[in-house]
Amino acid sequence: MLDFEKHIIEMEKRLDELKRLSVGSKEDLSLEIDELERQLTEHKTKVYSQLTPWQRVQIARHPDRPQTRDFIEMIFHDFIELHGDRLYGDDAAIVGGPAFLDGRAVMVIGQHKGHTTRERISCNFGSPHPEGYRKALRLMKLAEKFNLPVITFIDTQGAYPGVGAEERGQAWAIADNLMRMSQLRVPIVAVNIAEGGSGGALALGVADRLLMLENAWYSVISPEGCASILYKDAAKAPEAADSLKMTAEALHNNGIVDEIVPEPVGGAHRAPNATAENLHKSLNRALDEISAAPVAKMLDLRYAKLRAIGAFEEPQPKG
Amino acid sequence: MSIDTKKGIPEGIWSKCAACGEVIFQKEFFAGYKVCPGCSFHYPLSAHERLDTLLDMGTFRELDADMTSADPLAFVGNKAYKESLEASMANTGLKEAVMTGYGKVNARTVVIAVMDFRFIGGSMGSVVGEKITRAIEYAAKKHAPLIIVAASGGARMQEGMFSLAQMAKTSAALAKLADKHVPYISIMTHPTTGGVTASFPALADIIIAEPGALIGFTGARVIEDTLKEKLPAGFQTAEFMLEHGMVDMVIERKDIKGEIAALLDMFQMGAAGRQQETLSVGDIVPGADVARKMQKTVQTGVKKSAKNIKTQVKRLQGK
């Protein structure tokens, strides 16, 4: 339970209790129930309309928040999981394979953190090794070969920090994805479903459309990492989260994110199915829009989109 | 008086190498491109010094010299971003962490970008990303080989996602350069780390590293914190990356220029051969087709070989 959820959850419990009591009770509790419901709605609206970036980070990290495998289950059908990079191994931190999105065959690829402790350990908590990124690229190339649109789910605190990852070229694997994705001849929609930590997230994030769930974060560095560099104190992460402008709203305002996918009040962990429904609609709409352009045009637009991001000053050329 | 491995040389005639303790005659030190004659320790170079080691004297022409950073997030940390920028400008005499332009390597025209670690740790924000992207596009337009010297601690935190996006931007531009078969040589110097490594430095046709340079993705301290153990000596050095197949060669600073020239000559020869082949198809088609094919070759080709082609066409047409 998150701090700011405590009061809400207590009120919900009381409401349930009242409702339970009202059944078969001689006393009419409807007035009390109505009043409590009104208070609850009011309180929820207040809390969730004023979430700080750091509170959103807490929601994004909620253990019950739906993850890549959950969204695949809720949105797609007939998913066939494929394994391995054909070079070194299979990385459980990245899940992928073809599936149907309604009537459309697509390739879906995403970072997966795991829910149980055992699953989390086997997935390295969603931090991929180079073989994970190379598996992702292999599946994207496969998608290109058979003309399947690619949908990626971003959910990682970052690429895995380890000796083996460095030995096998973490930077090289990520860079290769950035380069190849920029020219992949099928539509790419990337969705940040929770956490987007730096280059390890970007390696699945070069796309025609970048969507972001309302409470997800995406940043060049984690708020803790930023705080320990700036203030030599990871406990100042809440301040860093403000400074980094890492929320969906801030990134949408800056033109980096194309669309915010709304989460029901309370966040995706309290309403996974409703969240998946919203995402489902957004995915179909994005694919329809991208597919409307011929491939060459689509690639030009993708390049123009990547090319345009940046904020700098330069004197106007003379004449 | 000793030479600080980070800051460089104190005033005087003689200094002591901070790496090996050897007493160095400063004149000899500068003539040797700031490499200790005793232990071969490669001291850092400024962007200007680096250009001097690689280009023929007086041939450098700078591009986009006046571009400066904006502060898109109005970033406030322990110090405002604007203050860091101003301090770096004052200390280095540079406007940003990279200088771009064109010049000659033993009489061969190249487009070149050189980073300077002294400017906010050589970090890549919007200006570094934009200047490098423009240099890549310029190389593609002019069919001139591209040389990029990396010296960077990673992405520029103070620009948040704007800086992360530069990784995708530079990588996408390199994909287009590769399509045109224009050679790109990357030189990794101390240090080449973080998100920057996972973009343009890793995507070259040839990667040259300087001896002892720190090269990697995740910082050693972060890996140590994760693994709770000390990393082996030599981890993430240029030599480590050579051993693991990530770079083509580790060579001394004084030899880099000659190696670049030799490689470019071989690639050039190969490219000329490809054009000759295009022409041999023309052997069996009537003159008009030969001329059309030739025109196409000339447009995309090297001027010198185009001249050879013209002569050959004339010979084929019996003129």
XYZ file of C-alpha atoms in Angstrom:
638
model
C 0.000 0.000 0.000
C 1.371 3.397 -0.975
C 1.340 6.186 1.614
C -1.165 8.355 -0.161
C -3.403 5.338 -0.791
C -3.809 4.500 2.909
C -6.724 6.784 3.660
C -8.482 5.807 0.426
C -8.187 2.130 1.186
C -9.465 2.643 4.737
C -12.484 4.528 3.426
C -13.147 1.808 0.867
C -13.065 -0.811 3.603
C -15.556 1.166 5.690
C -17.812 1.562 2.693
C -17.753 -2.177 2.003
C -18.533 -2.816 5.639
C -21.515 -0.478 5.554
C -22.811 -2.062 2.376
C -22.464 -5.502 3.894
C -24.318 -4.412 7.035
C -27.073 -2.723 5.055
C -28.054 -6.030 3.476
C -30.736 -7.543 5.620
C -30.485 -4.779 8.187
C -33.610 -3.115 9.514
C -31.857 0.175 9.710
C -31.684 2.256 6.505
C -27.990 2.971 5.891
C -28.398 4.425 2.425
C -27.798 7.995 3.572
C -24.552 7.035 5.314
C -23.454 5.024 2.300
C -24.154 7.863 -0.102
C -22.287 10.306 2.080
C -19.240 8.057 2.392
C -19.215 7.399 -1.338
C -19.309 11.114 -2.000
C -16.429 11.694 0.414
C -14.404 8.907 -1.128
C -14.822 10.200 -4.681
C -13.937 13.684 -3.557
C -10.871 12.530 -1.678
C -9.674 10.314 -4.537
C -10.098 13.073 -7.080
C -8.163 15.416 -4.829
C -5.298 12.993 -4.196
C -4.906 11.798 -7.768
C -5.194 15.207 -9.384
C -2.325 16.465 -7.258
C 0.119 13.581 -7.531
C 3.739 14.680 -7.390
C 6.171 13.137 -9.886
C 7.618 11.068 -7.042
C 4.174 9.711 -6.110
C 3.703 8.697 -9.737
C 7.035 6.869 -9.562
C 5.586 4.937 -6.597
C 2.517 4.023 -8.641
C 4.710 2.999 -11.590
C 6.649 0.687 -9.260
C 3.628 -0.809 -7.502
C 4.130 -4.581 -7.247
C 0.603 -5.232 -8.526
C 0.942 -2.989 -11.542
C 0.279 -4.922 -14.760
C 3.461 -5.856 -16.645
C 4.310 -6.867 -20.195
C 3.044 -10.446 -19.882
C -0.178 -9.200 -18.255
C -0.834 -6.714 -21.042
C -0.075 -9.371 -23.656
C -2.638 -11.598 -21.949
C -5.261 -8.833 -21.663
C -4.875 -7.202 -25.084
C -3.597 -9.814 -27.559
C -4.541 -13.364 -28.378
C -2.663 -16.447 -29.608
C 0.689 -15.073 -28.437
C 3.521 -17.434 -29.345
C 6.607 -16.749 -27.262
C 9.927 -17.024 -29.078
C 13.296 -17.355 -27.408
C 16.954 -16.554 -27.846
C 19.229 -14.171 -29.688
C 20.901 -16.951 -31.752
C 24.242 -15.692 -30.483
C 24.562 -16.300 -26.790
C 21.404 -17.035 -24.853
C 17.836 -16.249 -23.918
C 17.174 -13.309 -21.642
C 13.990 -13.606 -19.603
C 14.035 -9.834 -19.002
C 12.733 -9.437 -22.545
C 9.649 -11.302 -23.715
C 8.586 -11.444 -27.340
C 6.797 -13.174 -30.153
C 3.972 -12.867 -32.679
C 0.376 -12.448 -31.558
C -2.952 -11.156 -32.795
C -4.118 -7.684 -31.947
C -7.760 -8.168 -32.892
C -7.605 -9.026 -36.611
C -4.021 -7.917 -37.070
C -0.939 -10.138 -36.690
C 1.823 -8.211 -34.919
C 5.160 -8.779 -33.201
C 5.052 -7.862 -29.543
C 8.240 -7.362 -27.543
C 8.685 -6.013 -24.035
C 10.719 -5.898 -20.871
C 9.208 -7.983 -18.115
C 10.020 -7.589 -14.416
C 8.124 -10.499 -12.888
C 5.618 -10.570 -10.042
C 6.821 -13.284 -7.679
C 10.284 -13.168 -6.130
C 11.302 -16.204 -8.136
C 10.065 -14.706 -11.386
C 11.690 -11.363 -10.573
C 15.050 -13.004 -10.036
C 14.834 -15.006 -13.254
C 13.983 -11.783 -15.138
C 16.745 -9.808 -13.387
C 13.962 -7.443 -12.285
C 13.395 -6.381 -15.883
C 16.956 -5.283 -16.576
C 18.061 -6.823 -19.856
C 21.487 -8.120 -20.842
C 22.850 -7.591 -24.373
C 21.325 -10.937 -25.400
C 17.918 -9.522 -24.471
C 18.355 -6.543 -26.744
C 19.715 -8.787 -29.490
C 16.726 -11.092 -29.123
C 14.472 -8.035 -29.464
C 16.292 -6.977 -32.628
C 16.112 -10.483 -34.027
C 12.347 -10.504 -33.523
C 12.031 -7.067 -35.099
C 13.946 -8.266 -38.151
C 11.634 -11.264 -38.281
C 8.662 -8.900 -38.121
C 10.123 -6.859 -40.962
C 10.592 -9.989 -43.062
C 6.946 -10.968 -42.705
C 5.562 -7.437 -42.645
C 4.229 -7.518 -39.090
C 3.915 -4.233 -37.198
C 6.036 -4.120 -34.045
C 4.645 -3.187 -30.637
C 7.127 -2.749 -27.808
C 6.462 -2.441 -24.090
C 9.008 -0.482 -22.100
C 9.303 -1.367 -18.429
C 12.813 -1.280 -17.018
C 14.854 0.650 -14.506
C 17.743 0.278 -16.920
C 19.968 -2.177 -18.739
C 21.543 -4.748 -16.409
C 24.637 -3.428 -14.626
C 26.981 -6.396 -14.566
C 30.318 -7.779 -15.673
C 28.847 -10.167 -18.241
C 26.684 -7.414 -19.699
C 29.766 -5.254 -20.261
C 31.805 -8.149 -21.624
C 29.130 -8.936 -24.179
C 28.770 -5.327 -25.304
C 25.792 -3.763 -23.592
C 26.450 -0.402 -25.279
C 26.910 -2.044 -28.674
C 23.657 -4.017 -28.411
C 21.644 -0.954 -27.403
C 23.215 1.257 -30.082
C 22.494 -1.349 -32.731
C 18.804 -1.392 -31.787
C 18.603 2.398 -32.004
C 20.145 2.360 -35.466
C 18.175 -0.603 -36.863
C 14.833 0.469 -35.420
C 15.178 3.840 -37.121
C 15.009 2.040 -40.469
C 12.806 -0.973 -39.747
C 10.367 -1.186 -42.639
C 7.269 -1.932 -40.563
C 5.291 0.324 -38.202
C 6.642 0.524 -34.645
C 4.557 1.602 -31.668
C 6.393 1.813 -28.349
C 4.508 2.009 -25.065
C 6.088 2.939 -21.780
C 3.899 0.978 -19.367
C 5.690 1.823 -16.111
C 9.385 2.617 -15.896
C 11.671 3.938 -18.614
C 15.215 4.019 -17.280
C 17.735 5.526 -19.676
C 19.365 3.795 -22.651
C 18.109 0.404 -21.513
C 14.563 1.660 -22.094
C 15.325 3.630 -25.247
C 16.638 0.423 -26.870
C 12.974 -0.592 -27.313
C 11.745 2.970 -27.749
C 12.643 4.141 -31.253
C 9.222 4.242 -32.859
C 6.692 5.924 -35.124
C 4.543 6.553 -32.045
C 5.624 6.697 -28.429
C 2.759 6.157 -25.998
C 2.985 6.402 -22.252
C 0.654 5.233 -19.545
C -0.456 8.117 -17.366
C 1.592 7.169 -14.309
C 4.690 5.849 -16.066
C 8.031 7.667 -15.923
C 10.728 7.985 -18.567
C 14.079 9.563 -17.882
C 17.728 9.820 -18.857
C 18.580 8.656 -15.334
C 16.572 7.222 -12.430
C 15.526 9.779 -9.801
C 17.726 7.949 -7.252
C 20.735 7.995 -9.609
C 20.217 11.673 -10.317
C 19.892 12.479 -6.614
C 23.054 10.643 -5.711
C 24.987 12.549 -8.384
C 23.464 15.967 -7.657
C 23.073 15.825 -3.883
C 25.243 12.803 -3.017
C 22.059 11.501 -1.392
C 19.660 9.020 -2.996
C 17.021 10.010 -0.436
C 16.564 13.245 -2.336
C 15.034 11.288 -5.230
C 11.684 13.132 -4.888
C 13.423 16.439 -5.689
C 15.296 14.857 -8.592
C 12.017 13.441 -9.936
C 10.704 17.007 -10.098
C 13.802 18.382 -11.815
C 14.007 15.658 -14.463
C 10.506 16.346 -15.888
C 9.960 12.642 -16.280
C 6.166 12.265 -16.055
C 3.954 11.436 -19.026
C 2.399 14.876 -18.826
C 5.726 16.751 -18.809
C 7.091 14.641 -21.679
C 3.912 15.115 -23.684
C 4.200 18.871 -23.205
C 7.827 18.708 -24.368
C 6.838 16.884 -27.551
C 8.768 13.733 -26.659
C 5.723 11.540 -25.993
C 2.957 11.375 -28.608
C 0.052 10.188 -26.516
C -0.807 9.637 -22.866
C -2.894 6.534 -22.241
C -5.188 7.282 -19.285
C -5.235 5.046 -16.230
C -8.419 4.822 -14.142
C -8.337 6.890 -10.937
C -6.017 5.159 -8.510
C -3.630 3.831 -11.134
C -3.301 0.721 -13.302
C -2.731 -1.615 -10.338
C -6.222 -0.868 -9.070
C -7.873 -1.372 -12.466
C -5.706 -3.488 -14.786
C -8.490 -4.440 -17.201
C -9.735 -0.908 -17.696
C -6.153 0.236 -18.274
C -5.627 -2.547 -20.821
C -8.820 -1.519 -22.613
C -7.589 2.041 -22.956
C -4.231 0.843 -24.253
C -5.902 -1.591 -26.630
C -7.797 1.254 -28.290
C -4.732 3.468 -28.488
C -2.645 0.705 -30.099
C -5.212 0.084 -32.821
C -5.570 3.778 -33.516
C -1.792 4.322 -33.677
C -1.292 1.357 -36.030
C -4.114 2.539 -38.299
C -2.572 5.979 -38.515
C 0.978 4.793 -39.175
C -0.065 2.157 -41.695
C -1.914 4.760 -43.738
C 1.423 6.029 -45.113
C 3.506 4.067 -47.650
C 6.705 2.580 -46.168
C 9.073 5.209 -47.595
C 6.917 8.006 -46.245
C 6.606 6.272 -42.888
C 10.399 6.039 -42.614
C 10.828 9.691 -43.599
C 8.358 10.700 -40.910
C 10.087 8.471 -38.348
C 13.441 10.072 -39.130
C 11.969 13.561 -39.027
C 10.478 12.806 -35.630
C 13.798 11.550 -34.181
C 15.658 14.366 -35.892
C 13.494 17.123 -34.453
C 14.066 16.458 -30.746
C 16.472 18.904 -29.158
C 16.545 22.338 -27.612
C 19.379 24.679 -28.530
C 20.151 28.216 -29.533
C 22.012 29.434 -32.569
C 22.346 32.814 -34.193
C 20.330 33.170 -37.402
C 22.546 32.824 -40.476
C 23.255 36.185 -42.073
C 21.466 37.192 -45.273
C 55.485 18.990 -9.440
C 53.441 16.220 -10.959
C 51.092 15.998 -13.906
C 47.558 15.495 -12.763
C 46.001 12.698 -14.815
C 42.781 14.659 -14.984
C 43.803 18.288 -15.067
C 47.021 18.125 -17.050
C 50.255 19.987 -16.778
C 51.507 22.502 -14.252
C 53.856 25.305 -15.355
C 57.528 24.427 -15.521
C 60.157 22.678 -17.567
C 60.125 19.360 -15.825
C 57.166 17.481 -14.407
C 56.534 14.145 -12.827
C 54.120 11.673 -14.462
C 51.263 10.985 -12.070
C 50.883 7.500 -13.479
C 54.471 6.175 -13.272
C 56.410 8.846 -11.389
C 58.904 9.349 -14.175
C 60.305 12.853 -14.554
C 59.290 14.195 -17.951
C 60.763 17.038 -19.935
C 57.656 19.051 -20.758
C 58.708 19.922 -24.296
C 59.038 16.245 -25.074
C 55.662 15.596 -23.430
C 53.849 18.077 -25.648
C 55.683 16.977 -28.782
C 54.590 13.442 -27.992
C 50.881 14.381 -27.952
C 50.767 14.348 -24.135
C 51.783 10.737 -23.808
C 54.245 9.897 -21.029
C 57.466 8.686 -22.664
C 58.068 6.466 -19.649
C 54.823 4.542 -19.224
C 52.823 5.548 -22.330
C 50.028 6.931 -20.165
C 47.738 8.862 -22.490
C 46.791 12.161 -20.852
C 43.496 13.741 -21.914
C 43.469 16.156 -24.842
C 41.281 19.174 -25.383
C 39.212 19.277 -28.571
C 41.702 21.667 -30.175
C 44.681 19.492 -29.223
C 42.899 16.436 -30.593
C 42.251 18.156 -33.905
C 45.951 19.018 -34.085
C 46.909 15.362 -33.681
C 44.575 14.195 -36.454
C 44.341 16.886 -39.105
C 46.904 18.441 -41.436
C 47.970 21.776 -40.049
C 45.637 24.652 -40.876
C 43.033 22.560 -42.717
C 40.257 22.545 -40.078
C 37.089 24.497 -40.838
C 34.544 24.530 -38.062
C 30.807 24.036 -38.611
C 28.002 25.215 -36.321
C 30.515 26.951 -34.079
C 27.995 29.228 -32.410
C 25.374 26.734 -31.334
C 24.733 26.834 -27.586
C 22.590 24.927 -25.120
C 19.144 26.025 -24.108
C 17.825 25.002 -20.722
C 14.630 23.202 -21.747
C 13.814 21.856 -18.285
C 14.871 24.999 -16.398
C 16.915 22.468 -14.483
C 17.731 23.149 -10.876
C 20.011 20.849 -8.936
C 22.754 21.779 -6.506
C 23.657 24.290 -9.208
C 21.516 25.724 -11.996
C 22.280 24.252 -15.422
C 22.896 27.724 -16.856
C 25.653 28.253 -14.280
C 27.363 24.961 -15.164
C 27.265 25.907 -18.836
C 28.738 29.325 -18.202
C 31.469 27.915 -15.974
C 32.401 25.310 -18.612
C 32.488 27.941 -21.344
C 34.770 30.119 -19.249
C 37.090 27.229 -18.345
C 37.430 25.748 -21.795
C 36.896 28.643 -24.192
C 34.458 26.315 -26.003
C 30.737 26.810 -26.530
C 29.870 23.145 -26.038
C 31.336 19.681 -25.458
C 31.944 18.954 -29.135
C 33.635 20.704 -32.044
C 32.585 19.681 -35.549
C 33.857 20.567 -38.991
C 35.963 19.271 -41.826
C 39.639 19.109 -42.637
C 42.324 16.897 -44.094
C 43.959 13.702 -42.863
C 47.201 13.374 -44.829
C 45.515 15.249 -47.686
C 42.250 13.250 -47.569
C 39.190 15.381 -46.814
C 37.175 14.151 -43.850
C 34.294 15.399 -41.734
C 35.254 15.332 -38.087
C 33.655 15.708 -34.648
C 35.783 15.895 -31.527
C 34.453 15.863 -27.983
C 36.021 17.680 -25.055
C 35.676 16.021 -21.666
C 36.345 19.260 -19.793
C 32.949 20.633 -20.855
C 30.494 19.155 -18.298
C 32.193 15.780 -18.543
C 31.822 15.698 -22.315
C 28.165 14.951 -21.735
C 25.754 14.833 -24.664
C 22.823 17.197 -24.567
C 20.845 18.695 -27.430
C 23.771 20.689 -28.834
C 26.212 17.771 -28.891
C 23.524 15.563 -30.463
C 22.527 18.178 -33.027
C 26.090 19.103 -34.017
C 27.093 15.469 -34.409
C 23.932 14.710 -36.392
C 24.627 17.642 -38.700
C 28.210 16.457 -39.141
C 26.936 12.983 -40.063
C 24.461 14.465 -42.532
C 27.184 16.681 -43.959
C 29.464 13.661 -44.453
C 26.606 11.851 -46.194
C 25.891 14.812 -48.445
C 29.545 15.325 -49.389
C 30.437 11.624 -49.479
C 33.307 12.473 -47.171
C 34.533 9.941 -44.601
C 33.469 10.675 -41.035
C 35.727 10.618 -37.969
C 34.276 11.041 -34.472
C 36.441 11.206 -31.365
C 34.441 10.362 -28.246
C 35.357 11.590 -24.765
C 32.258 11.527 -22.633
C 30.864 10.485 -19.295
C 27.427 9.938 -20.829
C 24.177 11.730 -21.413
C 23.643 15.223 -19.999
C 21.365 14.733 -17.041
C 20.332 18.387 -16.923
C 18.481 18.057 -20.228
C 16.524 14.974 -19.173
C 14.835 13.122 -22.028
C 16.056 15.689 -24.525
C 19.546 14.322 -23.990
C 18.500 10.645 -24.101
C 16.775 11.327 -27.425
C 20.104 12.449 -28.906
C 21.254 8.824 -28.775
C 18.434 7.829 -31.111
C 18.924 10.886 -33.296
C 22.651 10.347 -33.935
C 22.125 6.600 -34.461
C 19.362 7.180 -37.018
C 21.580 9.623 -38.919
C 24.362 7.024 -38.979
C 21.999 4.465 -40.499
C 21.502 6.853 -43.400
C 25.255 7.422 -43.716
C 25.829 3.666 -43.860
C 23.266 3.411 -46.690
C 25.530 5.656 -48.726
C 28.614 3.512 -48.090
C 30.503 6.431 -46.578
C 33.189 5.206 -44.162
C 32.869 6.102 -40.490
C 35.741 5.662 -38.046
C 35.105 6.041 -34.318
C 37.895 6.824 -31.876
C 37.139 5.996 -28.277
C 39.268 7.949 -25.840
C 39.282 8.174 -22.069
C 36.514 8.046 -21.013
C 33.791 6.769 -23.342
C 31.017 5.679 -21.016
C 27.311 5.764 -20.259
C 24.543 6.348 -22.735
C 26.858 8.050 -25.187
C 28.776 4.805 -25.771
C 25.464 3.171 -26.676
C 25.033 5.446 -29.664
C 27.437 6.868 -32.274
C 30.779 5.635 -30.823
C 29.640 1.995 -31.021
C 28.125 2.232 -34.518
C 31.221 2.797 -36.622
C 32.709 0.694 -39.395
C 35.994 0.778 -37.521
C 36.510 1.464 -33.820
C 39.942 2.580 -32.649
C 40.583 2.906 -28.909
C 43.394 4.661 -27.088
C 45.463 2.593 -24.638
C 44.084 2.533 -21.113
C 40.889 4.412 -22.012
C 37.880 3.637 -19.839
C 35.166 2.278 -22.140
C 31.796 0.890 -21.117
C 28.112 1.409 -20.553
C 27.374 1.159 -16.841
C 29.768 2.890 -14.454
C 32.010 0.550 -12.452
C 30.724 1.952 -9.143
C 27.122 1.140 -10.044
C 28.122 -2.411 -10.996
C 30.052 -2.810 -7.733
C 27.056 -1.570 -5.754
C 24.799 -4.056 -7.524
C 27.114 -7.046 -7.253
C 28.506 -6.100 -3.835
C 31.988 -7.025 -4.947
C 35.131 -5.363 -6.246
C 35.659 -5.472 -9.984
C 38.840 -6.973 -11.413
C 41.689 -4.671 -12.424
C 41.520 -3.732 -16.080
C 37.722 -4.039 -16.253
C 36.228 -1.732 -18.929
C 39.570 -0.631 -20.325
C 40.252 -0.332 -24.042
C 42.280 -3.556 -23.789
C 39.344 -5.343 -22.079
C 37.043 -4.240 -24.904
C 39.573 -5.432 -27.503
C 39.739 -8.818 -25.801
C 35.929 -9.080 -25.869
C 35.667 -8.151 -29.516
C 34.128 -4.725 -29.086
C 36.838 -2.586 -30.683
C 39.064 -3.210 -33.704
C 42.356 -2.000 -32.313
C 44.030 -0.285 -29.411
C 46.782 1.907 -30.758
C 48.947 4.736 -29.510
C 47.832 8.282 -30.103
C 50.668 9.076 -32.488
C 49.700 6.190 -34.795
C 45.989 6.955 -35.128
C 46.211 9.461 -37.954
C 48.278 7.171 -40.175
C 45.957 4.250 -39.501
C 42.907 6.329 -40.468
C 44.556 7.378 -43.734
C 45.494 3.785 -44.580
C 41.991 2.482 -43.882
C 40.323 5.242 -45.880
C 42.531 4.487 -48.877
C 41.521 0.850 -48.868
C 37.815 1.647 -48.511
C 38.132 4.221 -51.280
C 39.737 1.670 -53.565
C 36.952 -0.783 -52.872
C 34.289 1.831 -53.580
C 35.939 2.713 -56.879
C 35.869 -0.987 -57.787
C 32.133 -1.095 -57.181
C 31.652 1.682 -59.697
C 33.767 -0.100 -62.276
C 31.484 -3.075 -61.859
C 28.403 -0.944 -62.479
C 30.024 0.087 -65.699
C 30.785 -3.448 -66.856
C 27.017 -4.052 -66.978
C 26.958 -1.233 -69.475
C 29.279 -3.187 -71.773
C 26.362 -4.991 -73.340
C 23.859 -2.134 -73.498
C 23.657 0.619 -76.110
C 25.481 3.894 -75.583
C 22.547 5.885 -74.208
C 22.032 3.438 -71.374
C 25.716 3.533 -70.560
C 25.527 7.286 -70.327
C 22.510 7.145 -68.019
C 24.110 4.566 -65.780
C 27.268 6.597 -65.761
C 25.421 9.709 -64.746
C 23.958 7.878 -61.784
C 27.358 6.593 -60.820
C 28.836 10.054 -61.051
C 26.135 11.473 -58.832
C 26.742 9.018 -56.097
C 30.390 8.342 -56.655
C 33.821 9.660 -56.100
C 34.895 12.296 -58.570
C 38.181 10.655 -59.378
C 36.698 7.326 -60.321
C 33.979 9.094 -62.272
C 36.694 10.513 -64.452
C 38.059 7.028 -65.040
C 34.585 5.872 -65.940
C 34.151 8.672 -68.471
C 37.371 7.699 -70.175
C 36.325 4.073 -70.229
C 32.885 4.879 -71.607
C 34.439 6.859 -74.378
C 36.706 3.926 -75.120
C 33.741 1.543 -75.117
C 31.776 3.784 -77.408
C 34.762 3.770 -79.706
C 35.452 7.478 -79.467
